[in-house]
Amino acid sequence: MILNVPDETHVKEYIAEEPFAREGVWSRFEALPFTIATLPYTPLPQPGAPVSASRTHTISIGRDGTDPGAAERRAAARAAHLARVTPAAEAGLLALGGALTQGVRMVGSIAVTAHDSDAAAAAWWAEDPYITGDVWRDVTRYGTRMVGLPYAKLPGAA
């Protein structure tokens, strides 16, 4: 889930009201500061759209190295990375992506791609400059399915 909130306090307020958190559906959660890249994404599924019964997408979280050369590697690979992911966003393969941040520094990325398996996502990302340029040192993947849900305010929300 992506929350548009200014700080960790607002995340905690949201989670305190989130039914999945309150009722124990989620065993854990992690809040990662994230800036969505301004790319030509195709629209996400809307309420009423057909719903897949199985996994449709993969969330990849790539964490940059923490060594002294990490920021320079990211900067060197960034233009080629954006040149690769822009057409993927236009085609609907990249549903959403952007930088993980610590203050003003980029320290990784989150990307949601239309891959129905970790293997398919890993194969596609293997050719990306953030992998070939040794920017992402650790990548974690999570399977999901995209579903258009109606927006509903949480109990107690203004």
mmCIF file of C-alpha atoms in Angstrom:
data_model
loop_
_atom_site.group_PDB
_atom_site.id
_atom_site.type_symbol
_atom_site.label_atom_id
_atom_site.label_comp_id
_atom_site.label_asym_id
_atom_site.label_seq_id
_atom_site.Cartn_x
_atom_site.Cartn_y
_atom_site.Cartn_z
ATOM 1 C CA MET A 1 0.000 0.000 0.000
ATOM 2 C CA ILE A 2 1.197 3.527 -0.672
ATOM 3 C CA LEU A 3 0.336 6.293 1.771
ATOM 4 C CA ASN A 4 0.709 9.953 0.877
ATOM 5 C CA VAL A 5 1.629 11.262 4.319
ATOM 6 C CA PRO A 6 4.316 13.709 5.447
ATOM 7 C CA ASP A 7 6.036 11.654 8.135
ATOM 8 C CA GLU A 8 6.208 8.517 10.290
ATOM 9 C CA THR A 9 3.697 9.917 12.803
ATOM 10 C CA HIS A 10 1.002 9.953 10.132
ATOM 11 C CA VAL A 11 1.896 6.393 9.105
ATOM 12 C CA LYS A 12 1.420 5.251 12.709
ATOM 13 C CA GLU A 13 -1.931 7.064 12.913
ATOM 14 C CA TYR A 14 -3.092 5.330 9.736
ATOM 15 C CA ILE A 15 -1.916 1.890 10.870
ATOM 16 C CA ALA A 16 -3.698 2.334 14.222
ATOM 17 C CA GLU A 17 -6.991 2.531 12.278
ATOM 18 C CA GLU A 18 -6.187 0.015 9.499
ATOM 19 C CA PRO A 19 -8.427 -3.052 9.983
ATOM 20 C CA PHE A 20 -5.816 -5.515 8.664
ATOM 21 C CA ALA A 21 -3.317 -4.239 11.240
ATOM 22 C CA ARG A 22 -5.826 -4.139 14.107
ATOM 23 C CA GLU A 23 -7.256 -7.589 13.386
ATOM 24 C CA GLY A 24 -3.909 -9.351 12.933
ATOM 25 C CA VAL A 25 -4.211 -10.033 9.194
ATOM 26 C CA TRP A 26 -0.805 -8.406 8.718
ATOM 27 C CA SER A 27 1.934 -10.103 10.716
ATOM 28 C CA ARG A 28 4.176 -7.070 10.181
ATOM 29 C CA PHE A 29 4.538 -3.951 8.091
ATOM 30 C CA GLU A 30 7.413 -1.698 7.155
ATOM 31 C CA ALA A 31 7.136 1.970 6.201
ATOM 32 C CA LEU A 32 9.637 3.050 3.544
ATOM 33 C CA PRO A 33 9.921 6.716 2.498
ATOM 34 C CA PHE A 34 9.339 6.657 -1.247
ATOM 35 C CA THR A 35 9.130 9.188 -4.092
ATOM 36 C CA ILE A 36 7.129 8.077 -7.136
ATOM 37 C CA ALA A 37 8.979 8.668 -10.397
ATOM 38 C CA THR A 38 7.145 10.929 -12.846
ATOM 39 C CA LEU A 39 6.789 8.449 -15.696
ATOM 40 C CA PRO A 40 3.982 7.927 -18.246
ATOM 41 C CA TYR A 41 2.245 5.128 -16.327
ATOM 42 C CA THR A 42 -0.893 3.491 -17.664
ATOM 43 C CA PRO A 43 -3.940 3.789 -15.372
ATOM 44 C CA LEU A 44 -4.172 1.347 -12.481
ATOM 45 C CA PRO A 45 -7.203 -0.966 -12.324
ATOM 46 C CA GLN A 46 -10.390 0.868 -11.422
ATOM 47 C CA PRO A 47 -13.329 -0.375 -9.354
ATOM 48 C CA GLY A 48 -15.445 -2.748 -11.432
ATOM 49 C CA ALA A 49 -12.545 -3.909 -13.617
ATOM 50 C CA PRO A 50 -12.158 -7.686 -13.994
ATOM 51 C CA VAL A 51 -10.285 -9.223 -11.059
ATOM 52 C CA SER A 52 -7.684 -11.926 -11.552
ATOM 53 C CA ALA A 53 -7.913 -14.934 -9.260
ATOM 54 C CA SER A 54 -4.123 -15.211 -9.165
ATOM 55 C CA ARG A 55 -0.979 -13.125 -8.916
ATOM 56 C CA THR A 56 -0.611 -10.427 -11.570
ATOM 57 C CA HIS A 57 2.322 -8.289 -10.431
ATOM 58 C CA THR A 58 5.609 -8.366 -8.576
ATOM 59 C CA ILE A 59 6.826 -5.723 -6.159
ATOM 60 C CA SER A 60 10.617 -5.458 -6.310
ATOM 61 C CA ILE A 61 12.462 -3.565 -3.590
ATOM 62 C CA GLY A 62 16.053 -2.887 -4.603
ATOM 63 C CA ARG A 63 18.361 -1.531 -1.929
ATOM 64 C CA ASP A 64 21.494 0.283 -2.985
ATOM 65 C CA GLY A 65 24.897 -0.578 -1.608
ATOM 66 C CA THR A 66 26.002 1.296 1.495
ATOM 67 C CA ASP A 67 29.650 1.583 0.484
ATOM 68 C CA PRO A 68 31.302 4.951 -0.323
ATOM 69 C CA GLY A 69 30.761 4.511 -4.102
ATOM 70 C CA ALA A 70 27.028 3.717 -3.940
ATOM 71 C CA ALA A 71 25.714 7.209 -4.714
ATOM 72 C CA GLU A 72 28.116 7.583 -7.639
ATOM 73 C CA ARG A 73 27.041 4.230 -9.130
ATOM 74 C CA ARG A 74 23.376 5.248 -8.892
ATOM 75 C CA ALA A 75 24.070 8.616 -10.514
ATOM 76 C CA ALA A 76 26.057 6.973 -13.327
ATOM 77 C CA ALA A 77 23.302 4.425 -14.081
ATOM 78 C CA ARG A 78 20.245 6.647 -13.568
ATOM 79 C CA ALA A 79 19.801 8.038 -17.104
ATOM 80 C CA ALA A 80 20.082 4.580 -18.687
ATOM 81 C CA HIS A 81 17.729 3.135 -16.054
ATOM 82 C CA LEU A 82 15.106 5.823 -16.757
ATOM 83 C CA ALA A 83 15.503 5.300 -20.517
ATOM 84 C CA ARG A 84 14.709 1.613 -19.952
ATOM 85 C CA VAL A 85 11.775 1.971 -17.554
ATOM 86 C CA THR A 86 9.998 4.838 -19.350
ATOM 87 C CA PRO A 87 8.786 2.672 -22.270
ATOM 88 C CA ALA A 88 7.932 -0.067 -19.750
ATOM 89 C CA ALA A 89 5.659 2.418 -17.939
ATOM 90 C CA GLU A 90 4.063 3.486 -21.234
ATOM 91 C CA ALA A 91 3.391 -0.160 -22.120
ATOM 92 C CA GLY A 92 1.905 -0.990 -18.699
ATOM 93 C CA LEU A 93 4.715 -3.351 -17.690
ATOM 94 C CA LEU A 94 5.915 -0.941 -14.991
ATOM 95 C CA ALA A 95 2.792 -0.077 -13.003
ATOM 96 C CA LEU A 96 4.586 2.151 -10.494
ATOM 97 C CA GLY A 97 8.132 2.890 -9.446
ATOM 98 C CA GLY A 98 10.393 5.331 -7.709
ATOM 99 C CA ALA A 99 13.166 5.958 -5.236
ATOM 100 C CA LEU A 100 13.481 4.924 -1.622
ATOM 101 C CA THR A 101 14.848 7.916 0.236
ATOM 102 C CA GLN A 102 16.696 8.728 3.422
ATOM 103 C CA GLY A 103 16.365 12.459 3.794
ATOM 104 C CA VAL A 104 17.414 13.817 0.392
ATOM 105 C CA ARG A 105 19.465 10.742 -0.589
ATOM 106 C CA MET A 106 18.186 7.987 -2.862
ATOM 107 C CA VAL A 107 19.022 4.653 -1.210
ATOM 108 C CA GLY A 108 17.039 2.189 -3.273
ATOM 109 C CA SER A 109 13.934 1.719 -5.378
ATOM 110 C CA ILE A 110 10.486 0.184 -5.310
ATOM 111 C CA ALA A 111 8.943 -1.004 -8.555
ATOM 112 C CA VAL A 112 5.681 -2.796 -9.286
ATOM 113 C CA THR A 113 5.831 -4.732 -12.554
ATOM 114 C CA ALA A 114 3.323 -6.886 -14.422
ATOM 115 C CA HIS A 115 5.161 -10.151 -13.810
ATOM 116 C CA ASP A 116 3.256 -13.129 -12.445
ATOM 117 C CA SER A 117 6.334 -14.724 -10.871
ATOM 118 C CA ASP A 118 9.516 -13.715 -9.081
ATOM 119 C CA ALA A 119 11.517 -15.506 -11.781
ATOM 120 C CA ALA A 120 9.935 -13.450 -14.569
ATOM 121 C CA ALA A 121 10.526 -10.218 -12.658
ATOM 122 C CA ALA A 122 14.133 -11.163 -11.860
ATOM 123 C CA ALA A 123 14.803 -12.000 -15.515
ATOM 124 C CA TRP A 124 13.443 -8.639 -16.661
ATOM 125 C CA TRP A 125 15.327 -6.652 -14.015
ATOM 126 C CA ALA A 126 18.566 -8.562 -14.721
ATOM 127 C CA GLU A 127 19.072 -6.347 -17.786
ATOM 128 C CA ASP A 128 18.427 -3.064 -15.967
ATOM 129 C CA PRO A 129 21.343 -0.654 -15.413
ATOM 130 C CA TYR A 130 20.645 -0.657 -11.669
ATOM 131 C CA ILE A 131 21.491 -4.378 -11.668
ATOM 132 C CA THR A 132 24.212 -4.414 -14.330
ATOM 133 C CA GLY A 133 25.735 -1.257 -12.809
ATOM 134 C CA ASP A 134 25.855 -2.774 -9.303
ATOM 135 C CA VAL A 135 23.512 -0.130 -7.865
ATOM 136 C CA TRP A 136 21.019 -2.501 -6.256
ATOM 137 C CA ARG A 137 22.950 -4.785 -3.920
ATOM 138 C CA ASP A 138 19.915 -6.499 -2.389
ATOM 139 C CA VAL A 139 16.562 -7.140 -4.093
ATOM 140 C CA THR A 140 13.461 -8.524 -2.373
ATOM 141 C CA ARG A 141 10.362 -9.483 -4.330
ATOM 142 C CA TYR A 142 6.739 -9.888 -3.287
ATOM 143 C CA GLY A 143 3.932 -11.264 -5.435
ATOM 144 C CA THR A 144 0.642 -9.410 -5.548
ATOM 145 C CA ARG A 145 -2.367 -8.856 -7.715
ATOM 146 C CA MET A 146 -3.669 -5.483 -8.775
ATOM 147 C CA VAL A 147 -7.329 -4.931 -7.972
ATOM 148 C CA GLY A 148 -9.351 -1.754 -8.435
ATOM 149 C CA LEU A 149 -10.893 -1.101 -5.051
ATOM 150 C CA PRO A 150 -13.264 1.720 -4.187
ATOM 151 C CA TYR A 151 -11.726 4.299 -1.909
ATOM 152 C CA ALA A 152 -13.197 4.253 1.560
ATOM 153 C CA LYS A 153 -12.075 6.411 4.442
ATOM 154 C CA LEU A 154 -11.008 4.546 7.531
ATOM 155 C CA PRO A 155 -13.121 4.815 10.659
ATOM 156 C CA GLY A 156 -12.378 8.109 12.357
ATOM 157 C CA ALA A 157 -10.740 9.655 9.282
ATOM 158 C CA ALA A 158 -11.718 13.227 8.448
#
